[in-house]
PDB file of C-alpha atoms in Angstrom:
ATOM      1  CA  MET A   1     -13.342 103.406  83.015  1.00 45.00           C
ATOM      2  CA  LYS A   2     -15.659 100.879  81.373  1.00 43.00           C
ATOM      3  CA  LEU A   3     -18.190 103.671  80.844  1.00 40.00           C
ATOM      4  CA  LEU A   4     -15.529 105.721  79.032  1.00 38.00           C
ATOM      5  CA  SER A   5     -14.778 102.794  76.678  1.00 42.00           C
ATOM      6  CA  ILE A   6     -18.457 102.342  75.912  1.00 39.00           C
ATOM      7  CA  ALA A   7     -18.883 106.076  75.319  1.00 39.00           C
ATOM      8  CA  SER A   8     -15.884 106.069  72.959  1.00 42.00           C
ATOM      9  CA  ALA A   9     -17.293 103.151  70.978  1.00 39.00           C
ATOM     10  CA  ILE A  10     -20.666 104.859  70.678  1.00 37.00           C
ATOM     11  CA  ALA A  11     -19.035 108.123  69.584  1.00 39.00           C
ATOM     12  CA  LEU A  12     -17.024 106.305  66.932  1.00 39.00           C
ATOM     13  CA  SER A  13     -20.117 104.566  65.595  1.00 39.00           C
ATOM     14  CA  PHE A  14     -21.934 107.910  65.378  1.00 39.00           C
ATOM     15  CA  ALA A  15     -18.958 109.439  63.583  1.00 40.00           C
ATOM     16  CA  PHE A  16     -19.168 106.760  60.890  1.00 39.00           C
ATOM     17  CA  ALA A  17     -22.952 106.900  60.700  1.00 39.00           C
ATOM     18  CA  ALA A  18     -23.004 110.667  60.261  1.00 41.00           C
ATOM     19  CA  ALA A  19     -20.760 110.615  57.192  1.00 41.00           C
ATOM     20  CA  PRO A  20     -21.928 109.736  53.664  1.00 39.00           C
ATOM     21  CA  VAL A  21     -21.534 106.105  52.730  1.00 38.00           C
ATOM     22  CA  MET A  22     -20.219 104.994  49.333  1.00 38.00           C
ATOM     23  CA  ALA A  23     -19.088 101.683  47.936  1.00 39.00           C
ATOM     24  CA  HIS A  24     -15.363 101.152  47.500  1.00 42.00           C
ATOM     25  CA  ASP A  25     -15.151  98.842  44.525  1.00 44.00           C
ATOM     26  CA  ASP A  26     -12.565  99.902  42.009  1.00 45.00           C
ATOM     27  CA  GLY A  27     -12.565  96.465  40.417  1.00 45.00           C
ATOM     28  CA  LYS A  28      -8.880  95.906  41.119  1.00 47.00           C
ATOM     29  CA  LYS A  29      -7.643  92.609  42.445  1.00 46.00           C
ATOM     30  CA  GLY A  30      -4.899  92.438  44.981  1.00 50.00           C
ATOM     31  CA  HIS A  31      -6.296  95.137  47.255  1.00 50.00           C
ATOM     32  CA  LYS A  32      -5.489  94.237  50.824  1.00 52.00           C
ATOM     33  CA  HIS A  33      -9.188  94.240  51.746  1.00 49.00           C
ATOM     34  CA  GLU A  34     -10.459  92.102  48.859  1.00 47.00           C
ATOM     35  CA  GLU A  35     -10.766  88.905  50.880  1.00 44.00           C
ATOM     36  CA  GLN A  36     -12.911  90.500  53.540  1.00 51.00           C
ATOM     37  CA  GLU A  37     -16.594  91.240  53.201  1.00 51.00           C
ATOM     38  CA  ARG A  38     -16.808  94.985  53.662  1.00 50.00           C
ATOM     39  CA  PRO A  39     -19.738  97.260  54.174  1.00 49.00           C
ATOM     40  CA  ASP A  40     -20.118 100.285  51.921  1.00 56.00           C
ATOM     41  CA  HIS A  41     -17.282 102.738  52.437  1.00 69.00           C
ATOM     42  CA  TYR A  42     -16.017 106.039  51.139  1.00 80.00           C
ATOM     43  CA  LYS A  43     -14.464 106.306  47.706  1.00 86.00           C
ATOM     44  CA  GLY A  44     -12.025 109.106  48.424  1.00 91.00           C
ATOM     45  CA  LYS A  45     -10.925 111.750  45.948  1.00 94.00           C
ATOM     46  CA  PRO A  46     -10.100 110.438  42.503  1.00 95.00           C
ATOM     47  CA  SER A  47      -6.536 110.250  41.222  1.00 96.00           C
ATOM     48  CA  GLU A  48      -7.121 110.116  37.492  1.00 96.00           C
ATOM     49  CA  ASN A  49      -3.544 110.904  36.493  1.00 95.00           C
ATOM     50  CA  LEU A  50      -0.083 111.118  38.006  1.00 95.00           C
ATOM     51  CA  VAL A  51      -0.182 114.827  38.814  1.00 95.00           C
ATOM     52  CA  GLN A  52      -3.550 114.537  40.542  1.00 96.00           C
ATOM     53  CA  ALA A  53      -2.321 111.491  42.481  1.00 96.00           C
ATOM     54  CA  LEU A  54       0.813 113.323  43.615  1.00 96.00           C
ATOM     55  CA  ASN A  55      -1.222 116.361  44.658  1.00 95.00           C
ATOM     56  CA  ASN A  56      -3.669 114.161  46.581  1.00 97.00           C
ATOM     57  CA  LEU A  57      -0.781 112.346  48.237  1.00 96.00           C
ATOM     58  CA  ARG A  58       0.813 115.638  49.319  1.00 95.00           C
ATOM     59  CA  GLU A  59      -2.465 117.141  50.563  1.00 96.00           C
ATOM     60  CA  TYR A  60      -3.758 114.051  52.356  1.00 97.00           C
ATOM     61  CA  ASN A  61      -0.384 113.243  53.925  1.00 96.00           C
ATOM     62  CA  LYS A  62      -0.585 116.683  55.553  1.00 96.00           C
ATOM     63  CA  LEU A  63      -4.119 115.929  56.744  1.00 97.00           C
ATOM     64  CA  LEU A  64      -3.060 112.550  58.132  1.00 98.00           C
ATOM     65  CA  ASN A  65      -0.103 114.137  59.893  1.00 97.00           C
ATOM     66  CA  ALA A  66      -2.424 116.714  61.487  1.00 97.00           C
ATOM     67  CA  GLU A  67      -4.845 114.010  62.663  1.00 97.00           C
ATOM     68  CA  LEU A  68      -1.995 111.999  64.195  1.00 97.00           C
ATOM     69  CA  GLN A  69      -0.967 114.909  66.429  1.00 96.00           C
ATOM     70  CA  GLY A  70      -2.064 114.639  70.039  1.00 93.00           C
ATOM     71  CA  GLU A  71      -4.521 112.111  71.396  1.00 96.00           C
ATOM     72  CA  LEU A  72      -6.307 109.856  68.937  1.00 96.00           C
ATOM     73  CA  THR A  73      -9.982 110.343  69.681  1.00 96.00           C
ATOM     74  CA  PRO A  74     -12.864 108.434  68.105  1.00 96.00           C
ATOM     75  CA  GLN A  75     -13.549 111.467  65.900  1.00 96.00           C
ATOM     76  CA  LYS A  76      -9.921 111.578  64.763  1.00 96.00           C
ATOM     77  CA  MET A  77     -10.041 107.851  64.026  1.00 96.00           C
ATOM     78  CA  ALA A  78     -13.111 108.420  61.858  1.00 95.00           C
ATOM     79  CA  GLU A  79     -11.335 111.232  60.007  1.00 95.00           C
ATOM     80  CA  ILE A  80      -8.232 109.077  59.498  1.00 96.00           C
ATOM     81  CA  HIS A  81     -10.386 106.237  58.213  1.00 95.00           C
ATOM     82  CA  GLN A  82     -11.990 108.522  55.635  1.00 95.00           C
ATOM     83  CA  LEU A  83      -8.822 110.156  54.370  1.00 96.00           C
ATOM     84  CA  THR A  84      -7.020 106.836  53.901  1.00 97.00           C
ATOM     85  CA  TYR A  85      -9.305 106.105  50.964  1.00 96.00           C
ATOM     86  CA  THR A  86      -7.923 109.076  49.052  1.00 97.00           C
ATOM     87  CA  LEU A  87      -4.376 108.083  49.987  1.00 98.00           C
ATOM     88  CA  GLU A  88      -4.969 104.506  48.828  1.00 97.00           C
ATOM     89  CA  ARG A  89      -6.349 105.717  45.504  1.00 97.00           C
ATOM     90  CA  ALA A  90      -3.399 108.066  45.045  1.00 97.00           C
ATOM     91  CA  LEU A  91      -0.892 105.292  45.753  1.00 98.00           C
ATOM     92  CA  GLU A  92      -2.704 102.899  43.420  1.00 98.00           C
ATOM     93  CA  ARG A  93      -2.502 105.496  40.618  1.00 97.00           C
ATOM     94  CA  ILE A  94       1.163 106.197  41.322  1.00 97.00           C
ATOM     95  CA  ASP A  95       1.888 102.463  41.297  1.00 97.00           C
ATOM     96  CA  HIS A  96       0.066 102.116  37.970  1.00 97.00           C
ATOM     97  CA  GLU A  97       1.916 105.088  36.483  1.00 97.00           C
ATOM     98  CA  VAL A  98       5.303 103.795  37.657  1.00 97.00           C
ATOM     99  CA  ASP A  99       4.530 100.391  36.129  1.00 98.00           C
ATOM    100  CA  GLU A 100       3.821 102.141  32.809  1.00 97.00           C
ATOM    101  CA  MET A 101       7.059 104.133  33.133  1.00 98.00           C
ATOM    102  CA  LYS A 102       8.986 100.881  33.583  1.00 98.00           C
ATOM    103  CA  GLU A 103       7.409  99.440  30.433  1.00 98.00           C
ATOM    104  CA  VAL A 104       8.193 102.552  28.394  1.00 98.00           C
ATOM    105  CA  LEU A 105      11.754 102.679  29.719  1.00 98.00           C
ATOM    106  CA  GLU A 106      12.175  99.026  28.752  1.00 98.00           C
ATOM    107  CA  GLU A 107      11.137  99.997  25.217  1.00 98.00           C
ATOM    108  CA  VAL A 108      13.823 102.709  25.284  1.00 98.00           C
ATOM    109  CA  HIS A 109      16.345 100.143  26.474  1.00 98.00           C
ATOM    110  CA  LEU A 110      15.436  97.563  23.833  1.00 98.00           C
ATOM    111  CA  GLY A 111      15.173 100.207  21.124  1.00 98.00           C
ATOM    112  CA  SER A 112      18.657 101.470  21.948  1.00 98.00           C
ATOM    113  CA  GLU A 113      20.045  97.947  21.560  1.00 98.00           C
ATOM    114  CA  ARG A 114      18.357  97.591  18.163  1.00 97.00           C
ATOM    115  CA  MET A 115      19.238 101.115  16.979  1.00 98.00           C
ATOM    116  CA  GLU A 116      15.530 102.000  16.576  1.00 98.00           C
ATOM    117  CA  LEU A 117      16.078 105.746  16.588  1.00 97.00           C
ATOM    118  CA  ASP A 118      12.495 106.924  16.188  1.00 98.00           C
ATOM    119  CA  LYS A 119      11.195 104.475  18.785  1.00 97.00           C
ATOM    120  CA  VAL A 120      13.857 105.534  21.294  1.00 98.00           C
ATOM    121  CA  LYS A 121      13.145 109.220  20.718  1.00 98.00           C
ATOM    122  CA  LYS A 122       9.360 108.784  21.094  1.00 98.00           C
ATOM    123  CA  ASN A 123       9.484 106.477  24.117  1.00 98.00           C
ATOM    124  CA  GLY A 124      12.317 108.412  25.741  1.00 98.00           C
ATOM    125  CA  ALA A 125      10.248 111.600  25.613  1.00 98.00           C
ATOM    126  CA  LYS A 126       7.215 109.774  27.003  1.00 97.00           C
ATOM    127  CA  TYR A 127       9.251 108.287  29.846  1.00 97.00           C
ATOM    128  CA  LEU A 128      10.870 111.620  30.713  1.00 98.00           C
ATOM    129  CA  ASP A 129       7.530 113.416  30.732  1.00 96.00           C
ATOM    130  CA  SER A 130       6.111 111.002  33.298  1.00 95.00           C
ATOM    131  CA  SER A 131       9.193 110.452  35.430  1.00 96.00           C
ATOM    132  CA  ASN A 132       9.944 114.175  35.648  1.00 95.00           C
ATOM    133  CA  LYS A 133       6.570 114.644  37.359  1.00 93.00           C
ATOM    134  CA  LEU A 134       7.811 112.389  40.143  1.00 92.00           C
ATOM    135  CA  VAL A 135      11.110 114.214  40.281  1.00 93.00           C
ATOM    136  CA  GLU A 136       9.370 117.598  40.524  1.00 90.00           C
ATOM    137  CA  ALA A 137       7.036 116.322  43.224  1.00 87.00           C
ATOM    138  CA  GLY A 138      10.060 115.155  45.185  1.00 83.00           C
ATOM    139  CA  ARG A 139      11.675 118.570  44.894  1.00 83.00           C
ATOM    140  CA  ALA A 140       8.509 120.246  46.164  1.00 77.00           C
ATOM    141  CA  TYR A 141       8.672 118.091  49.290  1.00 68.00           C
ATOM    142  CA  LYS A 142      12.168 119.282  50.316  1.00 63.00           C
TER     143      LYS A 142
END
């Protein structure tokens, strides 16, 4: 049994060594790993806008679900480790986009109190454009 554990550890180390290594430094504070010294890691697929982030989330959730089926082998653990970087980037982008939506909606709210018609129309359209992307993504998941 001890031999099997050693073999699994060796296989896992080879799985990580065989894959390309990239730094994961997006410059953002508050990342759950920021306090730990980390070796170079994968960057994951970029999520440069909300639609790309939602597509990456959908695609990589399916990949994660597939990897979680059956026994978790060292190879599967290596695959899961890699794909979480794309998921983290997607969630960071979605979080950023939702924060912006909240700010724009607040401008709609304040503008409606002050009867700032043009401001409400402009910011309302901007808010709806972004938030409807989330709504559509949710419908696609049904």
